[in-house]
Amino acid sequence: MNALTDSLLQMANSADVFNHLLGHPPASLHPITYNYLVPNLKGLQNLLRASDSVQPAKPRSEHLHNPHDPKTPPNPSSPQEQEEAEPAPITSTQDPNEMPSDTSGFKDPVKPEPSSATDTQTEISIFTAATEAFSKANTNCSIAESLARCKDIVALAKSRDIPVRGYVSVALGCPYEGPDVAPSQVAEITASLLEMGVDEVSVADTTGMGTAPRTRDLLKTLSSAGIANQDLALHFHDTYGQALVNTVVGLEHGIRTFDSSVGGLGGCPFSKGATGNIATEDLVYCLHSLGATTGVNVDKVAGIGAWISAKLDRSNDSRAGKAVLARLHT
């Protein structure tokens, strides 16, 4: 289970946030990975300085969810209740196009050890864009300049054995240059990131303009450029209601890593009307309906999505999440 905490490390309070996260990790039966979005080399240097000064504390059992404390989210697991499944591929090993028959989302569940200690891990994310206009608006530099920045960040991260994830924004549509972003441009940028040592590249439909045919064309172009499916993730926003459709296209192509957010949180300040990522609840429900084994309890995730949406005073944008909660509460 990953706890994704995107922090722009040039912000004044970033070190305080980082110190708190590592010094007071929540109790968890799974390793927690904190992912930090670093915009430039200075951001990574700040992260490393903060990391070197922190001695992570062991989590305490009282950090677990208190149902009477409104400040904490609903606990997605407890030592007595949670059933844990080892990560499994979405397809069988015999036929990469065949889905497993289990539709529960869990495979060989076992009771976790209550004494499991929380292991915290750090990884970083870097980003560039598939169009010059968006790159200039988002990072005030050209694509070539952003890749040069990325190269310096990756080199330093690798010297410290820190995993790196790359993002290619507006891969299926740009708010400034329109929906027809050249797939060859996306493939070239993705290959550049992988060649400099990035561990995985998330190809992002930042605006939600992507459609099934254009998603399929992009994936074919990436494959033709020699980019392996296991080096890719897909990141769909649901602005036009196409995120699940595009996800299924990605599944059929062989992609097995997809970004999502509980309650459909997110957006893009440079794209008017852009909504958040595909909701985790919707994605998991869809995957389970296709026979996928995810190890994710959609009922628990739906509760978290409702909780965080209420805390942020925003609508819960997960259709599956709201339906699941309505069923549970009848």
PDB file of C-alpha atoms in Angstrom, residues 31-276:
ATOM      1  CA  PRO A  31       5.318  -0.667   3.735  1.00  0.00           C
ATOM      2  CA  ILE A  32       4.502   2.996   3.135  1.00  0.00           C
ATOM      3  CA  THR A  33       6.121   4.746   0.192  1.00  0.00           C
ATOM      4  CA  TYR A  34       6.227   8.537   0.294  1.00  0.00           C
ATOM      5  CA  ASN A  35       6.486   9.939  -3.212  1.00  0.00           C
ATOM      6  CA  TYR A  36       7.817  13.485  -3.460  1.00  0.00           C
ATOM      7  CA  LEU A  37       7.317  15.592  -6.562  1.00  0.00           C
ATOM      8  CA  VAL A  38      10.562  17.474  -7.132  1.00  0.00           C
ATOM      9  CA  PRO A  39      10.512  20.322  -9.673  1.00  0.00           C
ATOM     10  CA  ASN A  40      14.257  20.864  -9.889  1.00  0.00           C
ATOM     11  CA  LEU A  41      17.633  19.820  -8.523  1.00  0.00           C
ATOM     12  CA  LYS A  42      17.320  22.194  -5.582  1.00  0.00           C
ATOM     13  CA  GLY A  43      14.119  20.454  -4.563  1.00  0.00           C
ATOM     14  CA  LEU A  44      15.873  17.077  -4.401  1.00  0.00           C
ATOM     15  CA  GLN A  45      18.812  18.562  -2.523  1.00  0.00           C
ATOM     16  CA  ASN A  46      16.386  19.972   0.055  1.00  0.00           C
ATOM     17  CA  LEU A  47      14.746  16.568   0.339  1.00  0.00           C
ATOM     18  CA  LEU A  48      18.069  14.837   0.925  1.00  0.00           C
ATOM     19  CA  ARG A  49      19.114  17.339   3.570  1.00  0.00           C
ATOM     20  CA  ALA A  50      15.847  16.842   5.406  1.00  0.00           C
ATOM     21  CA  SER A  51      16.072  13.069   5.032  1.00  0.00           C
ATOM     22  CA  ASP A  52      19.617  12.937   6.402  1.00  0.00           C
ATOM     23  CA  SER A  53      18.540  14.861   9.508  1.00  0.00           C
ATOM     24  CA  VAL A  54      15.560  12.655  10.390  1.00  0.00           C
ATOM     25  CA  GLN A  55      15.598   9.509  12.482  1.00  0.00           C
ATOM     26  CA  PRO A  56      12.257   7.848  11.750  1.00  0.00           C
ATOM     27  CA  ALA A  57      10.372   6.859  14.862  1.00  0.00           C
ATOM     28  CA  LYS A  58       8.654   3.503  15.203  1.00  0.00           C
ATOM     29  CA  PRO A  59       4.907   3.813  14.810  1.00  0.00           C
ATOM     30  CA  ARG A  60       2.772   3.369  17.882  1.00  0.00           C
ATOM     31  CA  SER A  61      -0.409   1.349  17.994  1.00  0.00           C
ATOM     32  CA  GLU A  62      -2.379   4.380  19.128  1.00  0.00           C
ATOM     33  CA  HIS A  63      -1.689   5.995  15.760  1.00  0.00           C
ATOM     34  CA  LEU A  64      -4.267   3.637  14.324  1.00  0.00           C
ATOM     35  CA  HIS A  65      -7.689   5.024  13.552  1.00  0.00           C
ATOM     36  CA  ASN A  66      -9.810   6.061  16.496  1.00  0.00           C
ATOM     37  CA  PRO A  67     -13.451   5.804  15.373  1.00  0.00           C
ATOM     38  CA  HIS A  68     -14.384   8.542  17.834  1.00  0.00           C
ATOM     39  CA  ASP A  69     -11.779  10.984  16.491  1.00  0.00           C
ATOM     40  CA  PRO A  70     -13.125  12.966  13.502  1.00  0.00           C
ATOM     41  CA  LYS A  71      -9.590  14.018  12.542  1.00  0.00           C
ATOM     42  CA  THR A  72      -8.618  10.538  11.410  1.00  0.00           C
ATOM     43  CA  PRO A  73      -9.913   8.694   8.342  1.00  0.00           C
ATOM     44  CA  PRO A  74     -11.832   5.434   8.485  1.00  0.00           C
ATOM     45  CA  ASN A  75      -9.323   2.665   9.044  1.00  0.00           C
ATOM     46  CA  PRO A  76      -9.005   0.599   5.856  1.00  0.00           C
ATOM     47  CA  SER A  77      -7.569  -2.253   7.903  1.00  0.00           C
ATOM     48  CA  SER A  78      -7.052  -3.482  11.403  1.00  0.00           C
ATOM     49  CA  PRO A  79      -4.887  -6.310  12.746  1.00  0.00           C
ATOM     50  CA  GLN A  80      -8.020  -8.309  13.513  1.00  0.00           C
ATOM     51  CA  GLU A  81     -10.069  -7.595  10.398  1.00  0.00           C
ATOM     52  CA  GLN A  82      -7.868  -7.015   7.385  1.00  0.00           C
ATOM     53  CA  GLU A  83      -7.234  -9.707   4.878  1.00  0.00           C
ATOM     54  CA  GLU A  84      -4.079  -9.136   2.940  1.00  0.00           C
ATOM     55  CA  ALA A  85      -3.265 -10.446  -0.500  1.00  0.00           C
ATOM     56  CA  GLU A  86       0.135 -10.523  -2.126  1.00  0.00           C
ATOM     57  CA  PRO A  87       0.287  -8.380  -5.268  1.00  0.00           C
ATOM     58  CA  ALA A  88      -0.646 -10.476  -8.264  1.00  0.00           C
ATOM     59  CA  PRO A  89      -0.594  -9.792 -11.987  1.00  0.00           C
ATOM     60  CA  ILE A  90      -3.895  -8.889 -13.513  1.00  0.00           C
ATOM     61  CA  THR A  91      -3.479 -11.605 -16.124  1.00  0.00           C
ATOM     62  CA  SER A  92      -2.571 -15.248 -15.833  1.00  0.00           C
ATOM     63  CA  THR A  93       0.979 -16.401 -16.532  1.00  0.00           C
ATOM     64  CA  GLN A  94      -0.217 -18.778 -19.240  1.00  0.00           C
ATOM     65  CA  ASP A  95      -1.968 -16.310 -21.497  1.00  0.00           C
ATOM     66  CA  PRO A  96      -1.246 -12.579 -21.214  1.00  0.00           C
ATOM     67  CA  ASN A  97      -4.662 -11.823 -22.713  1.00  0.00           C
ATOM     68  CA  GLU A  98      -6.632 -14.028 -20.286  1.00  0.00           C
ATOM     69  CA  MET A  99      -8.088 -12.647 -17.078  1.00  0.00           C
ATOM     70  CA  PRO A 100      -8.103 -14.818 -13.940  1.00  0.00           C
ATOM     71  CA  SER A 101     -11.476 -16.217 -12.969  1.00  0.00           C
ATOM     72  CA  ASP A 102     -11.516 -14.816  -9.427  1.00  0.00           C
ATOM     73  CA  THR A 103     -13.774 -11.781  -9.247  1.00  0.00           C
ATOM     74  CA  SER A 104     -13.421 -10.943  -5.589  1.00  0.00           C
ATOM     75  CA  GLY A 105     -10.302  -8.850  -5.948  1.00  0.00           C
ATOM     76  CA  PHE A 106      -8.484 -10.986  -3.371  1.00  0.00           C
ATOM     77  CA  LYS A 107      -6.272 -13.983  -3.912  1.00  0.00           C
ATOM     78  CA  ASP A 108      -5.317 -16.448  -1.162  1.00  0.00           C
ATOM     79  CA  PRO A 109      -6.062 -14.030   1.687  1.00  0.00           C
ATOM     80  CA  VAL A 110      -4.057 -14.491   4.857  1.00  0.00           C
ATOM     81  CA  LYS A 111      -4.209 -12.841   8.244  1.00  0.00           C
ATOM     82  CA  PRO A 112      -1.361 -10.342   8.681  1.00  0.00           C
ATOM     83  CA  GLU A 113       0.845 -10.352  11.709  1.00  0.00           C
ATOM     84  CA  PRO A 114      -0.324  -7.664  14.163  1.00  0.00           C
ATOM     85  CA  SER A 115       3.263  -6.960  15.135  1.00  0.00           C
ATOM     86  CA  SER A 116       4.306  -5.989  11.607  1.00  0.00           C
ATOM     87  CA  ALA A 117       6.414  -2.828  11.734  1.00  0.00           C
ATOM     88  CA  THR A 118       5.922   0.079   9.397  1.00  0.00           C
ATOM     89  CA  ASP A 119       8.683   0.414   6.820  1.00  0.00           C
ATOM     90  CA  THR A 120       8.818   3.815   5.154  1.00  0.00           C
ATOM     91  CA  GLN A 121      10.377   4.215   1.749  1.00  0.00           C
ATOM     92  CA  THR A 122      11.103   7.307  -0.291  1.00  0.00           C
ATOM     93  CA  GLU A 123      10.797   7.791  -4.016  1.00  0.00           C
ATOM     94  CA  ILE A 124      10.624  10.898  -6.148  1.00  0.00           C
ATOM     95  CA  SER A 125       8.683  12.004  -9.185  1.00  0.00           C
ATOM     96  CA  ILE A 126       9.821  14.305 -11.960  1.00  0.00           C
ATOM     97  CA  PHE A 127       7.749  15.742 -14.773  1.00  0.00           C
ATOM     98  CA  THR A 128       7.863  17.160 -18.239  1.00  0.00           C
ATOM     99  CA  ALA A 129       5.247  17.762 -20.920  1.00  0.00           C
ATOM    100  CA  ALA A 130       4.420  16.582 -24.411  1.00  0.00           C
ATOM    101  CA  THR A 131       3.859  20.097 -25.788  1.00  0.00           C
ATOM    102  CA  GLU A 132       6.001  23.210 -25.689  1.00  0.00           C
ATOM    103  CA  ALA A 133       3.091  25.454 -24.705  1.00  0.00           C
ATOM    104  CA  PHE A 134       2.186  23.402 -21.642  1.00  0.00           C
ATOM    105  CA  SER A 135       5.816  23.002 -20.617  1.00  0.00           C
ATOM    106  CA  LYS A 136       6.255  26.760 -20.725  1.00  0.00           C
ATOM    107  CA  ALA A 137       3.061  27.381 -18.736  1.00  0.00           C
ATOM    108  CA  ASN A 138       3.722  24.690 -16.148  1.00  0.00           C
ATOM    109  CA  THR A 139       7.486  24.924 -15.603  1.00  0.00           C
ATOM    110  CA  ASN A 140       8.496  28.099 -17.474  1.00  0.00           C
ATOM    111  CA  CYS A 141      10.921  26.239 -19.711  1.00  0.00           C
ATOM    112  CA  SER A 142      11.040  24.319 -22.973  1.00  0.00           C
ATOM    113  CA  ILE A 143      10.725  20.544 -23.209  1.00  0.00           C
ATOM    114  CA  ALA A 144      14.466  20.265 -23.866  1.00  0.00           C
ATOM    115  CA  GLU A 145      15.243  22.402 -20.823  1.00  0.00           C
ATOM    116  CA  SER A 146      12.901  20.356 -18.647  1.00  0.00           C
ATOM    117  CA  LEU A 147      14.583  17.115 -19.757  1.00  0.00           C
ATOM    118  CA  ALA A 148      17.986  18.601 -18.920  1.00  0.00           C
ATOM    119  CA  ARG A 149      16.695  19.418 -15.440  1.00  0.00           C
ATOM    120  CA  CYS A 150      15.323  15.910 -15.109  1.00  0.00           C
ATOM    121  CA  LYS A 151      18.650  14.379 -16.056  1.00  0.00           C
ATOM    122  CA  ASP A 152      20.431  16.169 -13.203  1.00  0.00           C
ATOM    123  CA  ILE A 153      17.743  15.127 -10.729  1.00  0.00           C
ATOM    124  CA  VAL A 154      17.847  11.491 -11.825  1.00  0.00           C
ATOM    125  CA  ALA A 155      21.634  11.350 -11.565  1.00  0.00           C
ATOM    126  CA  LEU A 156      21.571  12.582  -7.969  1.00  0.00           C
ATOM    127  CA  ALA A 157      18.659  10.329  -7.013  1.00  0.00           C
ATOM    128  CA  LYS A 158      20.376   7.258  -8.440  1.00  0.00           C
ATOM    129  CA  SER A 159      23.557   8.074  -6.527  1.00  0.00           C
ATOM    130  CA  ARG A 160      21.431   7.740  -3.381  1.00  0.00           C
ATOM    131  CA  ASP A 161      19.494   4.660  -4.575  1.00  0.00           C
ATOM    132  CA  ILE A 162      16.201   6.572  -4.686  1.00  0.00           C
ATOM    133  CA  PRO A 163      13.630   5.264  -7.191  1.00  0.00           C
ATOM    134  CA  VAL A 164      12.454   7.809  -9.752  1.00  0.00           C
ATOM    135  CA  ARG A 165       9.098   8.035 -11.499  1.00  0.00           C
ATOM    136  CA  GLY A 166       8.653  10.273 -14.526  1.00  0.00           C
ATOM    137  CA  TYR A 167       5.504  11.939 -15.842  1.00  0.00           C
ATOM    138  CA  VAL A 168       4.747  13.096 -19.367  1.00  0.00           C
ATOM    139  CA  SER A 169       1.883  15.568 -19.064  1.00  0.00           C
ATOM    140  CA  VAL A 170      -0.774  16.339 -21.717  1.00  0.00           C
ATOM    141  CA  ALA A 171       0.064  13.195 -23.689  1.00  0.00           C
ATOM    142  CA  LEU A 172      -3.460  12.965 -25.105  1.00  0.00           C
ATOM    143  CA  GLY A 173      -4.481  16.589 -25.325  1.00  0.00           C
ATOM    144  CA  CYS A 174      -3.174  20.036 -24.425  1.00  0.00           C
ATOM    145  CA  PRO A 175      -5.236  23.037 -23.247  1.00  0.00           C
ATOM    146  CA  TYR A 176      -3.092  25.310 -25.449  1.00  0.00           C
ATOM    147  CA  GLU A 177      -2.284  23.189 -28.516  1.00  0.00           C
ATOM    148  CA  GLY A 178      -5.445  21.094 -28.682  1.00  0.00           C
ATOM    149  CA  PRO A 179      -6.235  17.372 -28.573  1.00  0.00           C
ATOM    150  CA  ASP A 180      -3.965  16.219 -31.376  1.00  0.00           C
ATOM    151  CA  VAL A 181      -0.678  15.747 -29.545  1.00  0.00           C
ATOM    152  CA  ALA A 182       1.737  13.769 -31.720  1.00  0.00           C
ATOM    153  CA  PRO A 183       2.188  10.226 -30.330  1.00  0.00           C
ATOM    154  CA  SER A 184       5.741  10.225 -31.707  1.00  0.00           C
ATOM    155  CA  GLN A 185       6.562  13.238 -29.522  1.00  0.00           C
ATOM    156  CA  VAL A 186       5.264  11.422 -26.443  1.00  0.00           C
ATOM    157  CA  ALA A 187       7.277   8.329 -27.335  1.00  0.00           C
ATOM    158  CA  GLU A 188      10.470  10.344 -27.832  1.00  0.00           C
ATOM    159  CA  ILE A 189      10.115  12.072 -24.466  1.00  0.00           C
ATOM    160  CA  THR A 190       9.240   8.815 -22.703  1.00  0.00           C
ATOM    161  CA  ALA A 191      12.287   7.116 -24.193  1.00  0.00           C
ATOM    162  CA  SER A 192      14.497  10.018 -23.094  1.00  0.00           C
ATOM    163  CA  LEU A 193      13.305   9.672 -19.495  1.00  0.00           C
ATOM    164  CA  LEU A 194      13.891   5.924 -19.463  1.00  0.00           C
ATOM    165  CA  GLU A 195      17.330   6.300 -21.019  1.00  0.00           C
ATOM    166  CA  MET A 196      18.421   8.697 -18.271  1.00  0.00           C
ATOM    167  CA  GLY A 197      17.501   6.101 -15.644  1.00  0.00           C
ATOM    168  CA  VAL A 198      13.867   6.765 -14.696  1.00  0.00           C
ATOM    169  CA  ASP A 199      12.341   3.556 -13.312  1.00  0.00           C
ATOM    170  CA  GLU A 200       8.819   4.087 -14.640  1.00  0.00           C
ATOM    171  CA  VAL A 201       7.093   6.679 -16.806  1.00  0.00           C
ATOM    172  CA  SER A 202       3.474   7.619 -16.254  1.00  0.00           C
ATOM    173  CA  VAL A 203       1.956   8.822 -19.519  1.00  0.00           C
ATOM    174  CA  ALA A 204      -0.657  11.346 -18.468  1.00  0.00           C
ATOM    175  CA  ASP A 205      -3.911  12.482 -20.006  1.00  0.00           C
ATOM    176  CA  THR A 206      -3.790  15.615 -17.882  1.00  0.00           C
ATOM    177  CA  THR A 207      -6.768  17.307 -19.515  1.00  0.00           C
ATOM    178  CA  GLY A 208      -8.971  14.227 -19.895  1.00  0.00           C
ATOM    179  CA  MET A 209      -9.202  14.786 -23.657  1.00  0.00           C
ATOM    180  CA  GLY A 210      -8.072  11.252 -24.443  1.00  0.00           C
ATOM    181  CA  THR A 211     -10.352   8.885 -26.329  1.00  0.00           C
ATOM    182  CA  ALA A 212     -10.164   5.143 -26.851  1.00  0.00           C
ATOM    183  CA  PRO A 213      -8.881   5.322 -30.459  1.00  0.00           C
ATOM    184  CA  ARG A 214      -6.209   7.922 -29.654  1.00  0.00           C
ATOM    185  CA  THR A 215      -5.168   6.030 -26.512  1.00  0.00           C
ATOM    186  CA  ARG A 216      -4.760   2.890 -28.600  1.00  0.00           C
ATOM    187  CA  ASP A 217      -2.728   4.758 -31.233  1.00  0.00           C
ATOM    188  CA  LEU A 218      -0.470   6.241 -28.566  1.00  0.00           C
ATOM    189  CA  LEU A 219       0.182   2.855 -26.967  1.00  0.00           C
ATOM    190  CA  LYS A 220       0.975   1.323 -30.354  1.00  0.00           C
ATOM    191  CA  THR A 221       3.441   4.136 -31.043  1.00  0.00           C
ATOM    192  CA  LEU A 222       5.118   3.638 -27.668  1.00  0.00           C
ATOM    193  CA  SER A 223       5.468  -0.084 -28.379  1.00  0.00           C
ATOM    194  CA  SER A 224       6.841   0.588 -31.859  1.00  0.00           C
ATOM    195  CA  ALA A 225       9.459   2.844 -30.263  1.00  0.00           C
ATOM    196  CA  GLY A 226      10.694  -0.118 -28.228  1.00  0.00           C
ATOM    197  CA  ILE A 227       9.185   0.986 -24.920  1.00  0.00           C
ATOM    198  CA  ALA A 228       8.133  -1.995 -22.801  1.00  0.00           C
ATOM    199  CA  ASN A 229       4.737  -2.116 -21.125  1.00  0.00           C
ATOM    200  CA  GLN A 230       6.328  -2.832 -17.753  1.00  0.00           C
ATOM    201  CA  ASP A 231       8.120   0.520 -17.922  1.00  0.00           C
ATOM    202  CA  LEU A 232       4.845   2.404 -18.334  1.00  0.00           C
ATOM    203  CA  ALA A 233       1.945   3.583 -16.238  1.00  0.00           C
ATOM    204  CA  LEU A 234      -1.174   5.372 -17.443  1.00  0.00           C
ATOM    205  CA  HIS A 235      -2.634   8.446 -15.766  1.00  0.00           C
ATOM    206  CA  PHE A 236      -6.158   9.381 -16.846  1.00  0.00           C
ATOM    207  CA  HIS A 237      -8.244  12.345 -15.768  1.00  0.00           C
ATOM    208  CA  ASP A 238     -11.982  11.871 -16.100  1.00  0.00           C
ATOM    209  CA  THR A 239     -12.976  15.291 -17.463  1.00  0.00           C
ATOM    210  CA  TYR A 240     -15.035  13.867 -20.324  1.00  0.00           C
ATOM    211  CA  GLY A 241     -15.963  10.581 -18.648  1.00  0.00           C
ATOM    212  CA  GLN A 242     -13.481   8.560 -20.724  1.00  0.00           C
ATOM    213  CA  ALA A 243     -11.005   7.490 -18.053  1.00  0.00           C
ATOM    214  CA  LEU A 244     -12.421   3.998 -17.492  1.00  0.00           C
ATOM    215  CA  VAL A 245     -12.794   3.398 -21.223  1.00  0.00           C
ATOM    216  CA  ASN A 246      -9.178   4.410 -21.779  1.00  0.00           C
ATOM    217  CA  THR A 247      -8.103   2.236 -18.860  1.00  0.00           C
ATOM    218  CA  VAL A 248      -9.657  -0.817 -20.480  1.00  0.00           C
ATOM    219  CA  VAL A 249      -7.822   0.048 -23.707  1.00  0.00           C
ATOM    220  CA  GLY A 250      -4.606   0.131 -21.698  1.00  0.00           C
ATOM    221  CA  LEU A 251      -5.412  -3.215 -20.085  1.00  0.00           C
ATOM    222  CA  GLU A 252      -6.025  -4.799 -23.474  1.00  0.00           C
ATOM    223  CA  HIS A 253      -2.672  -3.452 -24.640  1.00  0.00           C
ATOM    224  CA  GLY A 254      -0.920  -5.025 -21.633  1.00  0.00           C
ATOM    225  CA  ILE A 255      -0.429  -2.062 -19.290  1.00  0.00           C
ATOM    226  CA  ARG A 256      -0.748  -3.078 -15.646  1.00  0.00           C
ATOM    227  CA  THR A 257      -0.074   0.143 -13.705  1.00  0.00           C
ATOM    228  CA  PHE A 258      -2.685   2.886 -13.477  1.00  0.00           C
ATOM    229  CA  ASP A 259      -2.789   6.058 -11.398  1.00  0.00           C
ATOM    230  CA  SER A 260      -5.959   6.941  -9.514  1.00  0.00           C
ATOM    231  CA  SER A 261      -7.200   8.986  -6.565  1.00  0.00           C
ATOM    232  CA  VAL A 262      -9.856   8.289  -3.948  1.00  0.00           C
ATOM    233  CA  GLY A 263     -13.028  10.195  -4.605  1.00  0.00           C
ATOM    234  CA  GLY A 264     -11.617  11.382  -7.943  1.00  0.00           C
ATOM    235  CA  LEU A 265      -9.469  14.039  -6.278  1.00  0.00           C
ATOM    236  CA  GLY A 266      -7.232  16.226  -8.413  1.00  0.00           C
ATOM    237  CA  GLY A 267      -7.387  18.545 -11.365  1.00  0.00           C
ATOM    238  CA  CYS A 268      -5.168  20.793 -13.478  1.00  0.00           C
ATOM    239  CA  PRO A 269      -4.902  24.551 -12.897  1.00  0.00           C
ATOM    240  CA  PHE A 270      -3.859  25.148 -16.514  1.00  0.00           C
ATOM    241  CA  SER A 271      -6.800  23.313 -18.075  1.00  0.00           C
ATOM    242  CA  LYS A 272     -10.202  24.907 -17.499  1.00  0.00           C
ATOM    243  CA  GLY A 273     -12.774  22.369 -16.436  1.00  0.00           C
ATOM    244  CA  ALA A 274     -10.280  19.534 -15.957  1.00  0.00           C
ATOM    245  CA  THR A 275     -11.458  17.166 -13.259  1.00  0.00           C
ATOM    246  CA  GLY A 276      -9.441  14.838 -11.067  1.00  0.00           C
TER     247      GLY A 276
END
